[in-house]
PDB file of C-alpha atoms in Angstrom:
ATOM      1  CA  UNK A 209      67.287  -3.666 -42.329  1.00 88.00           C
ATOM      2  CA  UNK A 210      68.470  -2.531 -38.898  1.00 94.00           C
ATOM      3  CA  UNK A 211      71.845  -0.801 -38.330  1.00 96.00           C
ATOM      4  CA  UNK A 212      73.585  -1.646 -35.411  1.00 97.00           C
ATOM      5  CA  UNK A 213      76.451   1.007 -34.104  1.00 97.00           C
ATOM      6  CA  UNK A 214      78.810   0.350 -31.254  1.00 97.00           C
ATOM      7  CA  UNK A 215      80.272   2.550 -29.034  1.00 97.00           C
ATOM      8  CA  UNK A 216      82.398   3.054 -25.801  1.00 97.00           C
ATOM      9  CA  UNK A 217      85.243   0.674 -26.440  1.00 97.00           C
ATOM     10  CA  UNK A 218      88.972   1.754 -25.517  1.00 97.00           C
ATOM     11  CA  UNK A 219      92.010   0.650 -23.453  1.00 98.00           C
ATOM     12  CA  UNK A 220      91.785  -0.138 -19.931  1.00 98.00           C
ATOM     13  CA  UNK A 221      93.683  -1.193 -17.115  1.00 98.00           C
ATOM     14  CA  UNK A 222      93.306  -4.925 -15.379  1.00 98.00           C
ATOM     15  CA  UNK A 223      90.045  -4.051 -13.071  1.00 98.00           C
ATOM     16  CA  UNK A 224      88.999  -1.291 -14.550  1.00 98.00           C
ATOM     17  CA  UNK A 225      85.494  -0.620 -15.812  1.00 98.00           C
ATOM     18  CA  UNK A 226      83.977  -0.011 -19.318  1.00 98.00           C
ATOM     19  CA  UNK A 227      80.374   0.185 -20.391  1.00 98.00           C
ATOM     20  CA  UNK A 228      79.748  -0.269 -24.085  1.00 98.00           C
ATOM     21  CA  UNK A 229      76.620   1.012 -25.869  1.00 98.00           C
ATOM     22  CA  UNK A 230      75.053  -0.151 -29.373  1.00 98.00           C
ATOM     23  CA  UNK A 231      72.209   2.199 -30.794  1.00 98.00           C
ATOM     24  CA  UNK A 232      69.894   0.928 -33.575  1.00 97.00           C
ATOM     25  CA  UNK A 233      67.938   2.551 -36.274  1.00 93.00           C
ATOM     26  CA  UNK A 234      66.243   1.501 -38.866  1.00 90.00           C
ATOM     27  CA  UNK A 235      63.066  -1.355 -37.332  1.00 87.00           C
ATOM     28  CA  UNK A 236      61.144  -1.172 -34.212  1.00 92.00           C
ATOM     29  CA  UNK A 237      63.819  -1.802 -31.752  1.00 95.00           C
ATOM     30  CA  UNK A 238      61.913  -3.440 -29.028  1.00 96.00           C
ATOM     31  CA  UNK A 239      60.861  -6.219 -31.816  1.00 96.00           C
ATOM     32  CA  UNK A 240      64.422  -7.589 -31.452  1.00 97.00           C
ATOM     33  CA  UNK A 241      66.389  -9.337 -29.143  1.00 97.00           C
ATOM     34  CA  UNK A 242      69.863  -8.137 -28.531  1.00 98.00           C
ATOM     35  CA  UNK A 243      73.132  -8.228 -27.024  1.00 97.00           C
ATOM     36  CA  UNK A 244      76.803  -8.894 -27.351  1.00 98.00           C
ATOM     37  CA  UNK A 245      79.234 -11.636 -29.137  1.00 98.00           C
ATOM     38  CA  UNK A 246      83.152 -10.817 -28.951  1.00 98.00           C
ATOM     39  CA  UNK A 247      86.147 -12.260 -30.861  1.00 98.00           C
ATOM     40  CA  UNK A 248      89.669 -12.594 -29.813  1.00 97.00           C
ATOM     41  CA  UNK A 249      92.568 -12.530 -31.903  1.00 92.00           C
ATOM     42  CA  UNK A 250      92.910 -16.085 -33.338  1.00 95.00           C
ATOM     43  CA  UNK A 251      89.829 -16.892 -31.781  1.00 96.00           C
ATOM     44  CA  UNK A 252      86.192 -17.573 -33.015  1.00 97.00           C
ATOM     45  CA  UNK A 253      83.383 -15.324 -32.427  1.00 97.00           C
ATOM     46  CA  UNK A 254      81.834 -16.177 -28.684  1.00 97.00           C
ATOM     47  CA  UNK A 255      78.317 -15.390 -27.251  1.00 98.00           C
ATOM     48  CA  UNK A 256      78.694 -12.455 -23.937  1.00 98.00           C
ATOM     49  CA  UNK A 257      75.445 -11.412 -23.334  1.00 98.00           C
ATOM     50  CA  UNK A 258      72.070 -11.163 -24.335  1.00 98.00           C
ATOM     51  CA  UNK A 259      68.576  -9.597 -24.203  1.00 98.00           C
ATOM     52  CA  UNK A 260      64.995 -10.206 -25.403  1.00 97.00           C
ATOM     53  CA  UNK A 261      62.815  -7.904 -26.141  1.00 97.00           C
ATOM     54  CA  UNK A 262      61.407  -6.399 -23.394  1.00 95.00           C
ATOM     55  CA  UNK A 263      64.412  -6.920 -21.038  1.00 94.00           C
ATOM     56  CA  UNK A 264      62.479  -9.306 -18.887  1.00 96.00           C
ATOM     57  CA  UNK A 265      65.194 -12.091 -19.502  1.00 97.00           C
ATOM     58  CA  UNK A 266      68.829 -11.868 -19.569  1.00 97.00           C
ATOM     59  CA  UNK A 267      72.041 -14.239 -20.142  1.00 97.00           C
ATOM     60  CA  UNK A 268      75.837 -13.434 -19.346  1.00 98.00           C
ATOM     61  CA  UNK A 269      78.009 -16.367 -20.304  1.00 97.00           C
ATOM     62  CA  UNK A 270      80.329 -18.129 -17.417  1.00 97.00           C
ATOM     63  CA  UNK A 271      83.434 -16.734 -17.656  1.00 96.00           C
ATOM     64  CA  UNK A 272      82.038 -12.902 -17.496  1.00 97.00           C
ATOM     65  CA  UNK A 273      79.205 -13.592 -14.621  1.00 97.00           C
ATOM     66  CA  UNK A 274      79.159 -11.490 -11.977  1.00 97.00           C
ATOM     67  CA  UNK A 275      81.571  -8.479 -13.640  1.00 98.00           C
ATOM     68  CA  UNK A 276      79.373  -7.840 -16.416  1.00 98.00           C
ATOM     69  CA  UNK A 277      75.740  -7.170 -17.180  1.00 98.00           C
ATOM     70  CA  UNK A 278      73.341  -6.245 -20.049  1.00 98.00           C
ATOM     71  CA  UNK A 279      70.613  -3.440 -19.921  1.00 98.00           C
ATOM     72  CA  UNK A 280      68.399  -2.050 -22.587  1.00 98.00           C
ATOM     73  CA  UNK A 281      66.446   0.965 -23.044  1.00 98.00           C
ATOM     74  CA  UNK A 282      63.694   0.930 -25.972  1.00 97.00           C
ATOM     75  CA  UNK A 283      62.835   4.297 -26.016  1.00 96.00           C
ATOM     76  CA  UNK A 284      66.471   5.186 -27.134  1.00 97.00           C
ATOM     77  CA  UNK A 285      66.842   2.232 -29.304  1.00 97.00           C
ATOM     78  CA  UNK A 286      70.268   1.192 -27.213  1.00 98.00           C
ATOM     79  CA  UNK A 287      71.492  -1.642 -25.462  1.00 98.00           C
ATOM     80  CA  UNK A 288      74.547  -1.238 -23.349  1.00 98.00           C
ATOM     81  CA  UNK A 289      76.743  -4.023 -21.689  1.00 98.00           C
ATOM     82  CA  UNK A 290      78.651  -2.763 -18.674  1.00 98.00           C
ATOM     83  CA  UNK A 291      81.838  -4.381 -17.884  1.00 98.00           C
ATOM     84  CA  UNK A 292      83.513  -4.229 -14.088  1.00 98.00           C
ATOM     85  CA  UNK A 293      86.510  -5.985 -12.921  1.00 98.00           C
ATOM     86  CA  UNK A 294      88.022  -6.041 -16.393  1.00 98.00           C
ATOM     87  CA  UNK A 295      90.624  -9.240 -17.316  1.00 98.00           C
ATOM     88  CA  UNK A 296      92.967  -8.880 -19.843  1.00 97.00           C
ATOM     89  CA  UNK A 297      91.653 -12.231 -21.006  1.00 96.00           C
ATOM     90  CA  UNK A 298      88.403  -9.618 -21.927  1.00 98.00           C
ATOM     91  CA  UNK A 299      90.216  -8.377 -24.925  1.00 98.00           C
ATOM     92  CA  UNK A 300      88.327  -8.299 -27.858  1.00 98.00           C
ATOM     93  CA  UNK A 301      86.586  -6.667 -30.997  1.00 98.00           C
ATOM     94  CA  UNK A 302      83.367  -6.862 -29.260  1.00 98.00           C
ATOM     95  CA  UNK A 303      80.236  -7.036 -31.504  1.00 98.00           C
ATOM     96  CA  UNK A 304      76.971  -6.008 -31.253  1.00 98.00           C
ATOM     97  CA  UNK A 305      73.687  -8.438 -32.882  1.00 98.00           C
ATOM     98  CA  UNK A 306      70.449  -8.579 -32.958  1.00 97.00           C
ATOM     99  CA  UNK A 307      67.438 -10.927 -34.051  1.00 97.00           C
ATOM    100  CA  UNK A 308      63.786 -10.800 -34.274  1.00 96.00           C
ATOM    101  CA  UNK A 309      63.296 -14.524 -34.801  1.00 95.00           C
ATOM    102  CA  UNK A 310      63.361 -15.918 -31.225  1.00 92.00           C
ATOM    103  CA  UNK A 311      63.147 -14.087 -28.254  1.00 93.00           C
ATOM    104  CA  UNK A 312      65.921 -15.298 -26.405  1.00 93.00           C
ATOM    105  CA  UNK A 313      68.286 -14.085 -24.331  1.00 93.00           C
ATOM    106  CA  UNK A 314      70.694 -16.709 -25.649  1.00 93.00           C
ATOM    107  CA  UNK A 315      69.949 -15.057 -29.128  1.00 93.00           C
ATOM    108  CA  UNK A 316      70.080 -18.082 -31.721  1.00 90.00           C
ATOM    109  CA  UNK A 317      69.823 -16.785 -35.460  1.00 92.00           C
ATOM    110  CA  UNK A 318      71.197 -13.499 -35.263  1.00 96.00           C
ATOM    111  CA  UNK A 319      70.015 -11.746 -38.455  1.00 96.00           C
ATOM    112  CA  UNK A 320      71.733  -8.187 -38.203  1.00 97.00           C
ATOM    113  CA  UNK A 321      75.606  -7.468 -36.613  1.00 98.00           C
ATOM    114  CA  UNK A 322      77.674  -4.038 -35.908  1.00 98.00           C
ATOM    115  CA  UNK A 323      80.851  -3.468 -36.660  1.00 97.00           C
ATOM    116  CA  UNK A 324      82.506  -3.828 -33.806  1.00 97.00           C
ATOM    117  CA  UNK A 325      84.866  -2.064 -31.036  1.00 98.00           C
ATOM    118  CA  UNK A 326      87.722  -3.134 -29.826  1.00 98.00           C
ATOM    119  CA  UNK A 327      88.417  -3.535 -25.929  1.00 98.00           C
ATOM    120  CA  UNK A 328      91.753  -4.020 -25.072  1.00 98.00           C
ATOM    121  CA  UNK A 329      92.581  -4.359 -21.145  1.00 98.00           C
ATOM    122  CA  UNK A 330      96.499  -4.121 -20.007  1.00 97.00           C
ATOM    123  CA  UNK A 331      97.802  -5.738 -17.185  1.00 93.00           C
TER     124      UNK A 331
END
């Protein structure tokens, strides 16, 4: 089992910054790939950005390219996503996952998920 815990979330202005942070415990972190999924009120769960294991390879999806990007750091079992340039259209309970079956940044088959934070951004 790995335990996933999210932190940093809040309320932010329009173009305002955030970084989020999700520490794990439990399994050899750097045997996972990781990253971030959000969901919108009403909406279903989307893919943000992703990991593998060693942080040679990273994904953002469209809409958040260029104002966000995804770092790890194995030797504190964390994974943070910094956001920049923060939309209100960025609101979300934003969710942290993590699977050891493929390493890909585009992280098919997540096995393990947090429990989320919420982001809200005012305009």
């Amino acid at each position: 089992q790995v335990q996933l815990v999210e932190s940093g979330g809040g309320l932010v202005q329009a173009g305002g910054s955030l970084r989020l942070s999700c520490t794990a415990s439990g399994r050899t972190f750097s045997n996972y790939a990781v990253g971030w999924f959000r969901q919108a009120p009403g909406k279903e769960r989307e893919f943000v950005a992703g990991i593998t294991r060693g942080g040679a390879l990273t994904d953002v999806e469209n809409s958040v390219k260029g104002r966000f990007s995804i770092s790890r750091d194995n030797a504190k079992n964390t994974v943070y996503l910094q956001m920049n340039s923060l939309l209100p259209e960025d609101t979300a309970v934003y969710y942290c996952a993590a699977t050891s079956r493929i390493n890909s940044p585009l992280l098919p088959n997540i096995e393990y998920w947090g429990q989320g934070t919420q982001v809200t951004v005012s305009s």
